[in-house]
PDB file of C-alpha atoms in Angstrom:
ATOM      1  CA  MET A  15    -101.577  12.360 -23.186  1.00 69.00           C
ATOM      2  CA  TYR A  16     -99.349  11.795 -26.218  1.00 73.00           C
ATOM      3  CA  PHE A  17    -102.095  11.356 -28.846  1.00 74.00           C
ATOM      4  CA  PHE A  18    -103.988  14.459 -27.744  1.00 76.00           C
ATOM      5  CA  LYS A  19    -100.962  16.748 -27.737  1.00 75.00           C
ATOM      6  CA  SER A  20    -101.165  19.667 -30.158  1.00 74.00           C
ATOM      7  CA  ILE A  21     -98.551  19.874 -32.887  1.00 75.00           C
ATOM      8  CA  LEU A  22     -99.625  23.167 -34.448  1.00 69.00           C
ATOM      9  CA  GLU A  23     -96.752  25.140 -32.900  1.00 74.00           C
ATOM     10  CA  SER A  24     -94.192  23.158 -34.881  1.00 75.00           C
ATOM     11  CA  VAL A  25     -95.998  23.205 -38.240  1.00 82.00           C
ATOM     12  CA  LYS A  26     -98.029  26.423 -38.670  1.00 83.00           C
ATOM     13  CA  PRO A  27     -95.140  28.953 -38.707  1.00 83.00           C
ATOM     14  CA  ALA A  28     -93.339  27.064 -41.468  1.00 84.00           C
ATOM     15  CA  GLN A  29     -96.569  26.787 -43.478  1.00 84.00           C
ATOM     16  CA  THR A  30     -97.138  30.545 -43.359  1.00 85.00           C
ATOM     17  CA  ASP A  31     -93.478  31.235 -44.205  1.00 86.00           C
ATOM     18  CA  PHE A  32     -93.723  28.851 -47.169  1.00 87.00           C
ATOM     19  CA  GLN A  33     -96.741  30.770 -48.512  1.00 88.00           C
ATOM     20  CA  LYS A  34     -94.609  33.935 -48.515  1.00 90.00           C
ATOM     21  CA  THR A  35     -91.905  32.415 -50.761  1.00 89.00           C
ATOM     22  CA  ALA A  36     -91.906  33.038 -54.496  1.00 91.00           C
ATOM     23  CA  LYS A  37     -94.469  31.064 -56.482  1.00 92.00           C
ATOM     24  CA  THR A  38     -91.730  29.795 -58.793  1.00 93.00           C
ATOM     25  CA  LYS A  39     -89.825  28.302 -55.860  1.00 91.00           C
ATOM     26  CA  ARG A  40     -92.994  26.614 -54.592  1.00 92.00           C
ATOM     27  CA  LEU A  41     -93.739  25.082 -58.000  1.00 93.00           C
ATOM     28  CA  VAL A  42     -90.156  23.908 -58.458  1.00 94.00           C
ATOM     29  CA  SER A  43     -90.288  22.335 -54.984  1.00 92.00           C
ATOM     30  CA  ALA A  44     -93.514  20.520 -55.917  1.00 94.00           C
ATOM     31  CA  ALA A  45     -91.968  19.239 -59.157  1.00 96.00           C
ATOM     32  CA  LEU A  46     -88.851  18.064 -57.317  1.00 95.00           C
ATOM     33  CA  PHE A  47     -90.945  16.239 -54.728  1.00 95.00           C
ATOM     34  CA  ALA A  48     -93.002  14.619 -57.518  1.00 97.00           C
ATOM     35  CA  ALA A  49     -89.860  13.396 -59.274  1.00 97.00           C
ATOM     36  CA  ILE A  50     -88.480  11.943 -56.046  1.00 96.00           C
ATOM     37  CA  ALA A  51     -91.800  10.246 -55.255  1.00 96.00           C
ATOM     38  CA  ALA A  52     -92.038   8.752 -58.748  1.00 96.00           C
ATOM     39  CA  LEU A  53     -88.494   7.396 -58.563  1.00 95.00           C
ATOM     40  CA  LEU A  54     -89.047   5.899 -55.124  1.00 94.00           C
ATOM     41  CA  GLN A  55     -92.359   4.314 -56.128  1.00 94.00           C
ATOM     42  CA  SER A  56     -90.958   2.864 -59.357  1.00 93.00           C
ATOM     43  CA  ALA A  57     -88.008   1.320 -57.493  1.00 90.00           C
ATOM     44  CA  GLY A  58     -90.050  -1.864 -57.108  1.00 82.00           C
ATOM     45  CA  GLY A  59     -90.060  -2.326 -60.877  1.00 82.00           C
ATOM     46  CA  PHE A  60     -86.463  -1.278 -61.472  1.00 83.00           C
ATOM     47  CA  LEU A  61     -84.900  -3.190 -58.574  1.00 85.00           C
ATOM     48  CA  PRO A  62     -86.928  -6.346 -57.943  1.00 82.00           C
ATOM     49  CA  GLY A  63     -86.671  -7.431 -54.339  1.00 83.00           C
ATOM     50  CA  ALA A  64     -84.833  -4.513 -52.738  1.00 86.00           C
ATOM     51  CA  GLY A  65     -86.973  -2.009 -54.635  1.00 83.00           C
ATOM     52  CA  TYR A  66     -90.081  -3.179 -52.797  1.00 85.00           C
ATOM     53  CA  LEU A  67     -88.446  -2.057 -49.566  1.00 89.00           C
ATOM     54  CA  ILE A  68     -87.732   1.366 -51.102  1.00 91.00           C
ATOM     55  CA  SER A  69     -91.110   2.054 -52.724  1.00 90.00           C
ATOM     56  CA  PRO A  70     -93.058   2.734 -49.477  1.00 91.00           C
ATOM     57  CA  PHE A  71     -90.833   5.779 -48.990  1.00 94.00           C
ATOM     58  CA  SER A  72     -92.638   7.463 -51.884  1.00 95.00           C
ATOM     59  CA  THR A  73     -95.117   8.598 -49.233  1.00 95.00           C
ATOM     60  CA  ALA A  74     -92.532  11.007 -47.798  1.00 96.00           C
ATOM     61  CA  PRO A  75     -92.267  13.533 -50.682  1.00 96.00           C
ATOM     62  CA  ILE A  76     -96.052  13.736 -51.041  1.00 96.00           C
ATOM     63  CA  LEU A  77     -96.459  14.091 -47.277  1.00 95.00           C
ATOM     64  CA  ILE A  78     -93.825  16.818 -46.908  1.00 94.00           C
ATOM     65  CA  CYS A  79     -95.132  18.830 -49.855  1.00 94.00           C
ATOM     66  CA  SER A  80     -98.711  18.511 -48.565  1.00 94.00           C
ATOM     67  CA  MET A  81     -97.605  19.619 -45.108  1.00 92.00           C
ATOM     68  CA  PHE A  82     -96.287  22.845 -46.591  1.00 92.00           C
ATOM     69  CA  SER A  83     -99.256  23.432 -48.909  1.00 92.00           C
ATOM     70  CA  VAL A  84    -102.290  21.261 -49.655  1.00 93.00           C
ATOM     71  CA  PRO A  85    -102.773  22.604 -53.226  1.00 94.00           C
ATOM     72  CA  LEU A  86     -99.114  21.985 -54.030  1.00 94.00           C
ATOM     73  CA  GLY A  87     -99.381  18.567 -52.417  1.00 95.00           C
ATOM     74  CA  MET A  88    -102.266  17.787 -54.761  1.00 96.00           C
ATOM     75  CA  ILE A  89    -100.216  19.003 -57.738  1.00 96.00           C
ATOM     76  CA  THR A  90     -97.331  16.792 -56.579  1.00 96.00           C
ATOM     77  CA  TYR A  91     -99.689  13.819 -56.234  1.00 97.00           C
ATOM     78  CA  ILE A  92    -101.095  14.289 -59.750  1.00 97.00           C
ATOM     79  CA  LEU A  93     -97.672  14.928 -61.271  1.00 97.00           C
ATOM     80  CA  THR A  94     -96.287  11.805 -59.590  1.00 96.00           C
ATOM     81  CA  ASN A  95     -99.113   9.767 -61.105  1.00 96.00           C
ATOM     82  CA  LEU A  96     -98.301  11.181 -64.548  1.00 96.00           C
ATOM     83  CA  LEU A  97     -94.596  10.421 -64.104  1.00 96.00           C
ATOM     84  CA  LEU A  98     -95.425   6.872 -63.027  1.00 95.00           C
ATOM     85  CA  LEU A  99     -97.476   6.486 -66.186  1.00 94.00           C
ATOM     86  CA  LEU A 100     -94.245   7.079 -68.122  1.00 94.00           C
ATOM     87  CA  LEU A 101     -91.733   5.359 -65.812  1.00 91.00           C
ATOM     88  CA  GLU A 102     -93.504   2.343 -64.365  1.00 89.00           C
ATOM     89  CA  PRO A 103     -97.176   1.985 -65.379  1.00 90.00           C
ATOM     90  CA  SER A 104     -97.592  -1.156 -63.265  1.00 87.00           C
ATOM     91  CA  GLU A 105     -97.140   0.949 -60.106  1.00 88.00           C
ATOM     92  CA  LEU A 106     -99.905   3.305 -61.164  1.00 90.00           C
ATOM     93  CA  ILE A 107    -102.606   1.057 -59.740  1.00 90.00           C
ATOM     94  CA  VAL A 108    -101.028   0.941 -56.260  1.00 91.00           C
ATOM     95  CA  PHE A 109     -99.665   4.464 -55.740  1.00 94.00           C
ATOM     96  CA  PRO A 110    -102.883   6.511 -56.091  1.00 95.00           C
ATOM     97  CA  PHE A 111    -104.764   4.301 -53.623  1.00 95.00           C
ATOM     98  CA  THR A 112    -102.087   3.596 -51.015  1.00 94.00           C
ATOM     99  CA  THR A 113     -98.786   5.441 -50.575  1.00 94.00           C
ATOM    100  CA  GLY A 114     -99.769   8.568 -52.482  1.00 95.00           C
ATOM    101  CA  LEU A 115    -103.190   8.821 -50.853  1.00 96.00           C
ATOM    102  CA  LEU A 116    -101.648   8.324 -47.411  1.00 96.00           C
ATOM    103  CA  GLY A 117     -99.137  11.145 -47.971  1.00 96.00           C
ATOM    104  CA  LEU A 118    -101.794  13.483 -49.327  1.00 96.00           C
ATOM    105  CA  SER A 119    -104.286  12.778 -46.538  1.00 96.00           C
ATOM    106  CA  LEU A 120    -101.730  13.035 -43.737  1.00 95.00           C
ATOM    107  CA  GLY A 121    -100.317  16.256 -45.172  1.00 94.00           C
ATOM    108  CA  GLY A 122    -103.794  17.732 -45.470  1.00 93.00           C
ATOM    109  CA  ALA A 123    -104.602  16.614 -41.932  1.00 94.00           C
ATOM    110  CA  PHE A 124    -101.621  18.608 -40.654  1.00 91.00           C
ATOM    111  CA  HIS A 125    -103.395  21.699 -42.021  1.00 89.00           C
ATOM    112  CA  PHE A 126    -106.888  20.999 -40.742  1.00 89.00           C
ATOM    113  CA  PHE A 127    -106.317  19.255 -37.411  1.00 89.00           C
ATOM    114  CA  GLY A 128    -104.125  20.090 -34.471  1.00 82.00           C
ATOM    115  CA  LYS A 129    -104.049  16.886 -32.472  1.00 88.00           C
ATOM    116  CA  ARG A 130    -101.988  13.813 -33.332  1.00 91.00           C
ATOM    117  CA  ILE A 131    -104.915  11.444 -32.982  1.00 93.00           C
ATOM    118  CA  SER A 132    -106.972  13.378 -35.549  1.00 94.00           C
ATOM    119  CA  ILE A 133    -104.103  13.400 -38.028  1.00 94.00           C
ATOM    120  CA  ILE A 134    -103.420   9.685 -37.571  1.00 95.00           C
ATOM    121  CA  LEU A 135    -107.107   8.760 -37.840  1.00 96.00           C
ATOM    122  CA  CYS A 136    -107.463  10.814 -41.034  1.00 96.00           C
ATOM    123  CA  GLY A 137    -104.482   9.069 -42.631  1.00 96.00           C
ATOM    124  CA  ALA A 138    -105.664   5.661 -41.432  1.00 97.00           C
ATOM    125  CA  PHE A 139    -109.155   6.252 -42.802  1.00 97.00           C
ATOM    126  CA  PHE A 140    -107.922   7.171 -46.275  1.00 97.00           C
ATOM    127  CA  LEU A 141    -105.342   4.372 -46.383  1.00 97.00           C
ATOM    128  CA  THR A 142    -107.951   1.827 -45.302  1.00 96.00           C
ATOM    129  CA  SER A 143    -110.386   3.179 -47.887  1.00 96.00           C
ATOM    130  CA  GLY A 144    -107.752   2.958 -50.615  1.00 95.00           C
ATOM    131  CA  ILE A 145    -106.750  -0.593 -49.776  1.00 94.00           C
ATOM    132  CA  LEU A 146    -110.376  -1.717 -49.502  1.00 93.00           C
ATOM    133  CA  THR A 147    -111.168  -0.064 -52.841  1.00 93.00           C
ATOM    134  CA  LEU A 148    -108.310  -1.955 -54.487  1.00 91.00           C
ATOM    135  CA  LEU A 149    -109.277  -5.238 -52.839  1.00 90.00           C
ATOM    136  CA  TYR A 150    -113.055  -5.250 -53.138  1.00 89.00           C
ATOM    137  CA  ALA A 151    -114.069  -2.730 -55.824  1.00 90.00           C
ATOM    138  CA  ILE A 152    -111.243  -3.134 -58.351  1.00 90.00           C
ATOM    139  CA  LYS A 153    -110.441  -6.729 -57.279  1.00 87.00           C
ATOM    140  CA  PHE A 154    -106.694  -6.042 -57.357  1.00 86.00           C
ATOM    141  CA  PRO A 155    -104.768  -8.310 -54.948  1.00 84.00           C
ATOM    142  CA  VAL A 156    -102.801  -5.504 -53.298  1.00 83.00           C
ATOM    143  CA  LEU A 157    -102.038  -7.691 -50.263  1.00 78.00           C
ATOM    144  CA  GLY A 158    -101.135 -10.715 -52.346  1.00 77.00           C
ATOM    145  CA  PRO A 159    -102.753 -14.126 -52.246  1.00 76.00           C
ATOM    146  CA  VAL A 160    -103.024 -14.073 -48.442  1.00 75.00           C
ATOM    147  CA  VAL A 161    -106.216 -11.987 -48.540  1.00 77.00           C
ATOM    148  CA  SER A 162    -109.137 -13.055 -50.706  1.00 74.00           C
ATOM    149  CA  ASN A 163    -111.246 -10.690 -52.804  1.00 73.00           C
ATOM    150  CA  SER A 164    -114.437 -11.598 -50.941  1.00 78.00           C
ATOM    151  CA  PHE A 165    -115.438  -9.189 -48.178  1.00 80.00           C
ATOM    152  CA  SER A 166    -114.580 -10.139 -44.605  1.00 83.00           C
ATOM    153  CA  PHE A 167    -115.042  -8.079 -41.443  1.00 91.00           C
ATOM    154  CA  LEU A 168    -111.966  -9.659 -39.899  1.00 90.00           C
ATOM    155  CA  THR A 169    -109.843  -8.692 -42.907  1.00 89.00           C
ATOM    156  CA  THR A 170    -111.281  -5.178 -42.887  1.00 91.00           C
ATOM    157  CA  ALA A 171    -110.542  -4.780 -39.175  1.00 94.00           C
ATOM    158  CA  GLY A 172    -107.000  -6.061 -39.692  1.00 93.00           C
ATOM    159  CA  ILE A 173    -106.458  -3.618 -42.537  1.00 93.00           C
ATOM    160  CA  GLY A 174    -107.840  -0.797 -40.380  1.00 96.00           C
ATOM    161  CA  LEU A 175    -105.521  -1.665 -37.494  1.00 97.00           C
ATOM    162  CA  PHE A 176    -102.535  -1.914 -39.842  1.00 95.00           C
ATOM    163  CA  ALA A 177    -103.483   1.426 -41.439  1.00 97.00           C
ATOM    164  CA  PHE A 178    -103.672   3.105 -38.025  1.00 97.00           C
ATOM    165  CA  VAL A 179    -100.200   1.917 -36.995  1.00 97.00           C
ATOM    166  CA  TYR A 180     -98.759   2.708 -40.430  1.00 97.00           C
ATOM    167  CA  ALA A 181    -100.301   6.220 -40.433  1.00 97.00           C
ATOM    168  CA  TRP A 182     -98.968   6.771 -36.924  1.00 95.00           C
ATOM    169  CA  ILE A 183     -95.455   5.842 -38.032  1.00 96.00           C
ATOM    170  CA  TRP A 184     -95.690   8.064 -41.104  1.00 96.00           C
ATOM    171  CA  SER A 185     -97.082  11.024 -39.173  1.00 94.00           C
ATOM    172  CA  GLU A 186     -94.156  10.894 -36.751  1.00 93.00           C
ATOM    173  CA  PHE A 187     -91.596  10.340 -39.520  1.00 94.00           C
ATOM    174  CA  GLY A 188     -93.196  13.118 -41.583  1.00 92.00           C
ATOM    175  CA  LEU A 189     -93.027  15.517 -38.651  1.00 90.00           C
ATOM    176  CA  PHE A 190     -89.358  14.613 -38.156  1.00 91.00           C
ATOM    177  CA  LEU A 191     -88.585  15.222 -41.846  1.00 91.00           C
ATOM    178  CA  PHE A 192     -90.643  18.422 -41.885  1.00 88.00           C
ATOM    179  CA  LYS A 193     -88.642  19.885 -39.004  1.00 86.00           C
ATOM    180  CA  ARG A 194     -85.388  19.019 -40.772  1.00 87.00           C
ATOM    181  CA  LEU A 195     -86.415  20.272 -44.228  1.00 85.00           C
ATOM    182  CA  LYS A 196     -88.292  23.438 -43.312  1.00 81.00           C
ATOM    183  CA  ARG A 197     -85.058  25.422 -43.023  1.00 80.00           C
ATOM    184  CA  ILE A 198     -83.974  24.370 -46.500  1.00 81.00           C
ATOM    185  CA  ILE A 199     -87.299  24.820 -48.282  1.00 78.00           C
ATOM    186  CA  VAL A 200     -88.581  27.997 -46.617  1.00 74.00           C
ATOM    187  CA  SER A 201     -85.314  29.972 -46.672  1.00 68.00           C
TER     188      SER A 201
END
């Protein structure tokens, strides 16, 4: 079945080849990915309207970097947060709990799990946790006025279902990008 198919054969060789590259090249790659992620995430503040359609793509640089190396993915995640503090501080509340956390968790899942379903469930769990933390612990209306700040099982289930589909889309898109970029980054 599709969800239980192993994807290790397409990811593991590139991960081991990436570890053999020079440390300077790996750090420069992480910094480049962080800059791209910060620019994509801050697009919502720079380009009102159209920028909100661009900002979800800030998951991609974190995801790709984490797929190559989890420690470098974490460095990229932290560096992106620091860049957002300078570029667009208003996005700093959303990125660490949603798009950045999704990219980091999916990228890490590509290292620790071999089946699609495990990777998707890991990403969905962390995305759901991040959204619920923003909604109920911090009381930040991340989903707008449609969802109230009072706890609801129906809302939580809806967020979980959305997170599963969204993580599934990002895992497939991340795998597509990884296959395209591995030749450029590893060589």
